[in-house]
PDB file of C-alpha atoms in Angstrom:
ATOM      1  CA  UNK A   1       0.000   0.000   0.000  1.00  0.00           C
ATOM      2  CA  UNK A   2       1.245   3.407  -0.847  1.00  0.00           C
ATOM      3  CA  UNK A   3       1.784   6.018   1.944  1.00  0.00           C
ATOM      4  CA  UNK A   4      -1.280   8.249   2.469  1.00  0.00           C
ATOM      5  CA  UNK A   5      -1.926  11.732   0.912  1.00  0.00           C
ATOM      6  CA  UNK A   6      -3.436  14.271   3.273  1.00  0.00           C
ATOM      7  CA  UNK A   7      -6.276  16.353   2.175  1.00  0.00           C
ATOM      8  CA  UNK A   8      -6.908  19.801   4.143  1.00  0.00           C
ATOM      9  CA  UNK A   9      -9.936  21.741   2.434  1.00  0.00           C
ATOM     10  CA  UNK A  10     -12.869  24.688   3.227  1.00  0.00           C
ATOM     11  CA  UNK A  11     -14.544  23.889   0.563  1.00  0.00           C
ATOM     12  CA  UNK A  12     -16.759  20.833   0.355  1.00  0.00           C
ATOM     13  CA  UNK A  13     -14.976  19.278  -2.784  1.00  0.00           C
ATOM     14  CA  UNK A  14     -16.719  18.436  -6.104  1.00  0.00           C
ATOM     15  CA  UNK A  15     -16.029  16.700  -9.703  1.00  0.00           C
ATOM     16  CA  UNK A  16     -13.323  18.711 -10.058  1.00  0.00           C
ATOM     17  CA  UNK A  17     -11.626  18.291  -7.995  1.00  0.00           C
ATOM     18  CA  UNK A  18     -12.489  14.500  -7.999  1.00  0.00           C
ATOM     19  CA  UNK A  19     -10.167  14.551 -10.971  1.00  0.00           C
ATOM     20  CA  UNK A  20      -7.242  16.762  -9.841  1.00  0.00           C
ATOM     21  CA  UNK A  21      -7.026  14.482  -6.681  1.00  0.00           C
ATOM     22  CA  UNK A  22      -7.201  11.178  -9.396  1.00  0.00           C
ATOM     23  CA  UNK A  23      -4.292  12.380 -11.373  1.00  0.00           C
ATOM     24  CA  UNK A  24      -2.549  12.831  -8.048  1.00  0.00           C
ATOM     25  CA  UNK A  25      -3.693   9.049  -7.097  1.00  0.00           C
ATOM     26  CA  UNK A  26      -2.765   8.009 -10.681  1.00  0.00           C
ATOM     27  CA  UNK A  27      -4.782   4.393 -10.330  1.00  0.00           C
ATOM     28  CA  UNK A  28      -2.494   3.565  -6.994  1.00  0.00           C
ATOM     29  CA  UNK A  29      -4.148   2.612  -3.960  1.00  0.00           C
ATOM     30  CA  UNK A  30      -2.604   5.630  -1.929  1.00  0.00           C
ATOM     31  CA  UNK A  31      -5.565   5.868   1.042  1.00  0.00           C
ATOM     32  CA  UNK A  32      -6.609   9.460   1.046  1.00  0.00           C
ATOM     33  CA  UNK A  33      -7.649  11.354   4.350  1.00  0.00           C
ATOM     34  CA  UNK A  34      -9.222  14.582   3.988  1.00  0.00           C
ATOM     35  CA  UNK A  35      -9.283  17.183   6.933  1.00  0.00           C
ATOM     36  CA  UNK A  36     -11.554  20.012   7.604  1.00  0.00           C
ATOM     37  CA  UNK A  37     -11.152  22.653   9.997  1.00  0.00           C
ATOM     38  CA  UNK A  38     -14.079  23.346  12.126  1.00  0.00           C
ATOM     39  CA  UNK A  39     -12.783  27.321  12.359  1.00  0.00           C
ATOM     40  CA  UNK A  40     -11.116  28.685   9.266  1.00  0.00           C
ATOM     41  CA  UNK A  41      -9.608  31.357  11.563  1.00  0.00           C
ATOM     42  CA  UNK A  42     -10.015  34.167   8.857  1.00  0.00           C
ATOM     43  CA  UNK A  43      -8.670  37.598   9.663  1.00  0.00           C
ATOM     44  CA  UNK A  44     -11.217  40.550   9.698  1.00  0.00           C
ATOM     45  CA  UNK A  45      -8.807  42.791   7.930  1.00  0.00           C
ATOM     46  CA  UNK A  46      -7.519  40.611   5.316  1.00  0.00           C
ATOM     47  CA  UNK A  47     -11.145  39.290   4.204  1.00  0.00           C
ATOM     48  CA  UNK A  48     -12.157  42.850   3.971  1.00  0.00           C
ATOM     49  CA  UNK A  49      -9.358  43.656   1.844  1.00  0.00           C
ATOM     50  CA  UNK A  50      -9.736  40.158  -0.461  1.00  0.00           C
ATOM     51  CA  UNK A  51     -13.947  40.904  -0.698  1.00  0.00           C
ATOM     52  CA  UNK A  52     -12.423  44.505  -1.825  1.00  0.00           C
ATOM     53  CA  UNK A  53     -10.320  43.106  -4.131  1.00  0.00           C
ATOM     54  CA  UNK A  54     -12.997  40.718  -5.538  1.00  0.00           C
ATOM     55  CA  UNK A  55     -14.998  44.516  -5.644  1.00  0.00           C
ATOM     56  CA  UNK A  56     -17.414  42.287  -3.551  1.00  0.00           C
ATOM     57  CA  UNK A  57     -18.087  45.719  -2.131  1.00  0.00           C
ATOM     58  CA  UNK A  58     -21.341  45.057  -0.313  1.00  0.00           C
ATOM     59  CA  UNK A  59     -19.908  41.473   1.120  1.00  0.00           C
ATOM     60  CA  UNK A  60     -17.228  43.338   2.763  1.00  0.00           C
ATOM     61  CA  UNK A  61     -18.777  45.575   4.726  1.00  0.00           C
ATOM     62  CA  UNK A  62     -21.419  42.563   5.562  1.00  0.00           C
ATOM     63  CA  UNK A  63     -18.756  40.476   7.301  1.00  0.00           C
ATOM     64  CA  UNK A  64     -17.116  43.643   8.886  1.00  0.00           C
ATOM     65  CA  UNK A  65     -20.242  43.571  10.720  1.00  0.00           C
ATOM     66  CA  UNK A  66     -21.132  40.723  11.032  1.00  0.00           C
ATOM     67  CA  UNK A  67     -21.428  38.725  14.716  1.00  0.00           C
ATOM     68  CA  UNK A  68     -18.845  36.340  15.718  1.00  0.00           C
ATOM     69  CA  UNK A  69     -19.938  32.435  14.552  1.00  0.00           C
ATOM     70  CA  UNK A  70     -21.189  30.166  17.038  1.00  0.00           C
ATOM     71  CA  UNK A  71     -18.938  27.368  17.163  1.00  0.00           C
ATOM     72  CA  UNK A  72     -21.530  24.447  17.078  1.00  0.00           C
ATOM     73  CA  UNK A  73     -22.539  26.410  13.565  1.00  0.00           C
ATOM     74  CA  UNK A  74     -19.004  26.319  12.388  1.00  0.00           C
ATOM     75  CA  UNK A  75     -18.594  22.763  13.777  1.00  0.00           C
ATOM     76  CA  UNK A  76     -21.889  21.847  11.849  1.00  0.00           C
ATOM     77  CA  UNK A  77     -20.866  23.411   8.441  1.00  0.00           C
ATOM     78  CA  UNK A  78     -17.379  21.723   8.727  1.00  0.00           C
ATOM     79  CA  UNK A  79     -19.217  18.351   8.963  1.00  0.00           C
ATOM     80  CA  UNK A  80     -21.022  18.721   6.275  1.00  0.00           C
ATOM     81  CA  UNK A  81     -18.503  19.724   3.732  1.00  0.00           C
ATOM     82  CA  UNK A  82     -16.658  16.466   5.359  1.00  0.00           C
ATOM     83  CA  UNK A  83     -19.963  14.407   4.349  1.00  0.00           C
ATOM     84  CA  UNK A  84     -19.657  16.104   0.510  1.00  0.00           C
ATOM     85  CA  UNK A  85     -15.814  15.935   0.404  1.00  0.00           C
ATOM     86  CA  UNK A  86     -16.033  11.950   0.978  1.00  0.00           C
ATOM     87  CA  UNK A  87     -18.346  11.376  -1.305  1.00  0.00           C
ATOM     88  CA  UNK A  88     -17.019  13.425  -4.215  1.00  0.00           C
ATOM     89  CA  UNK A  89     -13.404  11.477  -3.830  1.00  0.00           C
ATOM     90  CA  UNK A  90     -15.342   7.775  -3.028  1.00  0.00           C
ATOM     91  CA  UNK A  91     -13.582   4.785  -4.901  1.00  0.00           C
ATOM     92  CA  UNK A  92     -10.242   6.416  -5.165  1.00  0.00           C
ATOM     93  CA  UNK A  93      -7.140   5.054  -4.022  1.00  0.00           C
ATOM     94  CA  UNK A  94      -7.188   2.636  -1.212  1.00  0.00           C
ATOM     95  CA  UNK A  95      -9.998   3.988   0.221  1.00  0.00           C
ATOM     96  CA  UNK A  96     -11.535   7.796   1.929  1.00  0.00           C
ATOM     97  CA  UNK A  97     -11.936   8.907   5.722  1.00  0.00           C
ATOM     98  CA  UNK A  98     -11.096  12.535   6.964  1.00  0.00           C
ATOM     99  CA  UNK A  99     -12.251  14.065   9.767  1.00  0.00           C
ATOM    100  CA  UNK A 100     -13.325  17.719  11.338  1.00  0.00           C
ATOM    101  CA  UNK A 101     -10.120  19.266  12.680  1.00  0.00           C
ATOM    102  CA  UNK A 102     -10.438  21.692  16.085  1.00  0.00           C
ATOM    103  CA  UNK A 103      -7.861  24.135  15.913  1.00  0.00           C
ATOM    104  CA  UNK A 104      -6.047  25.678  13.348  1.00  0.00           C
ATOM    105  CA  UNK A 105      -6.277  23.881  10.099  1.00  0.00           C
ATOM    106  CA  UNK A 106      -2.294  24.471   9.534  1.00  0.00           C
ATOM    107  CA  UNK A 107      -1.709  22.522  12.893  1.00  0.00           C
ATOM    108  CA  UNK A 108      -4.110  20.214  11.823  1.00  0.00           C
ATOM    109  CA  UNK A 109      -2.654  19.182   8.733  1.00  0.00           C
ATOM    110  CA  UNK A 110       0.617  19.220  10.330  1.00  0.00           C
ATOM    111  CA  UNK A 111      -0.050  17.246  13.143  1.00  0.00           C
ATOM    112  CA  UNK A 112      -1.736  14.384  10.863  1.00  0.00           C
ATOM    113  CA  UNK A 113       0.796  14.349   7.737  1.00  0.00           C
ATOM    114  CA  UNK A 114       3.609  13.192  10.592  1.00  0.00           C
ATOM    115  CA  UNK A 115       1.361  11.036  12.117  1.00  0.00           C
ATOM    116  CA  UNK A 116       0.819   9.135   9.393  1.00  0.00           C
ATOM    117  CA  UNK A 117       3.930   9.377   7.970  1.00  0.00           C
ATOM    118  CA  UNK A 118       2.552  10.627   4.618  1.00  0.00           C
ATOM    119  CA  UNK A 119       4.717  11.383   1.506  1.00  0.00           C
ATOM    120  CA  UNK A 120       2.231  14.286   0.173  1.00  0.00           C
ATOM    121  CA  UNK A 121       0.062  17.061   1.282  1.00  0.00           C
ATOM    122  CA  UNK A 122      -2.431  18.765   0.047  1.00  0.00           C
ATOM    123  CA  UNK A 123      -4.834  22.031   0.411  1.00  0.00           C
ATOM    124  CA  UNK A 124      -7.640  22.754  -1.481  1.00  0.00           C
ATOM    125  CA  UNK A 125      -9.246  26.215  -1.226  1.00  0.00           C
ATOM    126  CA  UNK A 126     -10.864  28.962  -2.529  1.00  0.00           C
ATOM    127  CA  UNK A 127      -8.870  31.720  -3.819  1.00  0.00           C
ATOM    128  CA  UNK A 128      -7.765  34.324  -1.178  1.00  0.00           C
ATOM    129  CA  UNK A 129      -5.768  37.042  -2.903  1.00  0.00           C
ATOM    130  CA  UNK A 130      -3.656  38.981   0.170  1.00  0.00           C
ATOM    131  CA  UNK A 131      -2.970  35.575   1.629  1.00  0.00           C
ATOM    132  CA  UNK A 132      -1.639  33.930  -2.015  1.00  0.00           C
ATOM    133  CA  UNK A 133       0.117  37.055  -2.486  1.00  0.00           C
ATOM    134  CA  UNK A 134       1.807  37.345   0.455  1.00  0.00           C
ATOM    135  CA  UNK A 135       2.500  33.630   0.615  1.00  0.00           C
ATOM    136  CA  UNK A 136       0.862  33.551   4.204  1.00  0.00           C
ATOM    137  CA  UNK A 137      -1.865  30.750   2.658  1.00  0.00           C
ATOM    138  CA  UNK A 138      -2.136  27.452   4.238  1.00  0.00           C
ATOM    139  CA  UNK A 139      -0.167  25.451   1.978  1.00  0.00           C
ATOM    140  CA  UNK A 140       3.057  28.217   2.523  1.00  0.00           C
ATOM    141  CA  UNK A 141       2.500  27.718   6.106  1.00  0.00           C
ATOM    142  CA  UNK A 142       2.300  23.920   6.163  1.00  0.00           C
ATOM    143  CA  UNK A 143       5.278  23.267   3.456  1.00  0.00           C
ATOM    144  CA  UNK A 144       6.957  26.062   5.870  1.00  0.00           C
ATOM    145  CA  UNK A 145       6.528  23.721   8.949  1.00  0.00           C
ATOM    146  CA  UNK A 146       6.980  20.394   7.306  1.00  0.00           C
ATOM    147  CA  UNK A 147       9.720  20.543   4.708  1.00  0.00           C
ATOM    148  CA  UNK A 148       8.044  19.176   1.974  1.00  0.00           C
ATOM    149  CA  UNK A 149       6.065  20.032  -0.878  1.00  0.00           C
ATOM    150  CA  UNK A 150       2.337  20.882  -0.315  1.00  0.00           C
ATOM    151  CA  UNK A 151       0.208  21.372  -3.375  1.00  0.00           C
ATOM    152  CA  UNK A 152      -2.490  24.225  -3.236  1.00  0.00           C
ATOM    153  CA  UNK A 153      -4.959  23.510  -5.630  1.00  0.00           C
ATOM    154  CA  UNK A 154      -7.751  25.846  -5.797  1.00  0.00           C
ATOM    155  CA  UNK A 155     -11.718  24.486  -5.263  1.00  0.00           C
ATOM    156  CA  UNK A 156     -13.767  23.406  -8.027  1.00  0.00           C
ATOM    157  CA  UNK A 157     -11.183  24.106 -10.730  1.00  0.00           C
ATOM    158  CA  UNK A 158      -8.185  22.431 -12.200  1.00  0.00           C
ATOM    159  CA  UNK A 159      -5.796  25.896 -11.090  1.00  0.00           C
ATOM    160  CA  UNK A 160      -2.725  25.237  -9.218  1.00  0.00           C
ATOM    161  CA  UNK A 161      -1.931  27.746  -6.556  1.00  0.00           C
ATOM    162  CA  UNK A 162       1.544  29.070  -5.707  1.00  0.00           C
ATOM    163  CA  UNK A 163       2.776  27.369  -2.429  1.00  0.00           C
TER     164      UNK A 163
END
C-alpha cells in the first residue's frame, strides 16, 4: 500500500476536484484522508481587503459587521462539507476517511501528515488574494513547517496555486 496523501480543504470538494485528486492518485491505492477545519480562523482585515479586491463591495462591509460564529454552527458546516468531500473522492485510491479538525487547520494538517507518515500534502481552497500574495496561505505555512512540498490547488477548478 502506498503512503497516504493528506487532504486539508474549506470547501466541500466536487467533480473537479475528484479529478485533480485522481491524477494525483494516478490508479495507486494511496488511502486518502481529507481534513476540515471546524474554524477557518479568517482575519477581519484581510477578508475585507480580499472581498475589496474581488470589488465584492457590499460582502465586505457585511462580514465587517457581522457577529462572531457560534462554534456548534461552524462545527456543523465543517461536517457537512466532510460528508460532501467523501463522497465526491469515493472509490479512489485505497480507500476515503477525513475528519473535522479543532484548531487551526495548519496545525491540523501538520499534526496528521507526521502522524501518518505521509509522503504528500495537500490544500484545497478557494482563492484568497492577500494571503496567495503574500505567501501567508495554508499550503506556505504547512510546506513552511513540514519541509516538503504541499500542493495548493484551488476548489472546483483544475488551477494550481503558488505554495
Amino acid at each position: 500500500m502506498s503512503d497516504p496523501i493528506v487532504i486539508l480543504t474549506e470547501e466541500p470538494l466536487g467533480p473537479d476536484d475528484r479529478v485533480n485528486i485522481a491524477k494525483l492518485v494516478d490508479g495507486g491505492d494511496a488511502p486518502l484522508v481529507v481534513l476540515v477545519p471546524s474554524n477557518t480562523e479568517r482575519h477581519l482585515l484581510v477578508d475585507f481587503l480580499e472581498n475589496l479586491s474581488l470589488l465584492d463591495i457590499a460582502k465586505a462591509f457585511r462580514e465587517l459587521t457581522a457577529q462572531s460564529p457560534d462554534p456548534e454552527a461552524e462545527r456543523a458546516e465543517a461536517s457537512e462539507t466532510l460528508t460532501a468531500s467523501l463522497a465526491a473522492l469515493a472509490g479512489l485510491g485505497g480507500g476515503v476517511t477525513g475528519e473535522v479538525v479543532d484548531g487551526g487547520a495548519v496545525a491540523g494538517l501538520v499534526a496528521k501528515v507526521r502522524a501518518l507518515d505521509a509522503a504528500q500534502a495537500v490544500v484545497v481552497t478557494r482563492p484568497h488574494a492577500i494571503a496567495d500574495t503574500f505567501h501567508t496561505d495554508w499550503a506556505n505555512k504547512a510546506q513552511d513547517q513540514l519541509g516538503l512540498p504541499v500542493l495548493h490547488l484551488y476548489a472546483g477548478s483544475g488551477f494550481i496555486g503558488d505554495s
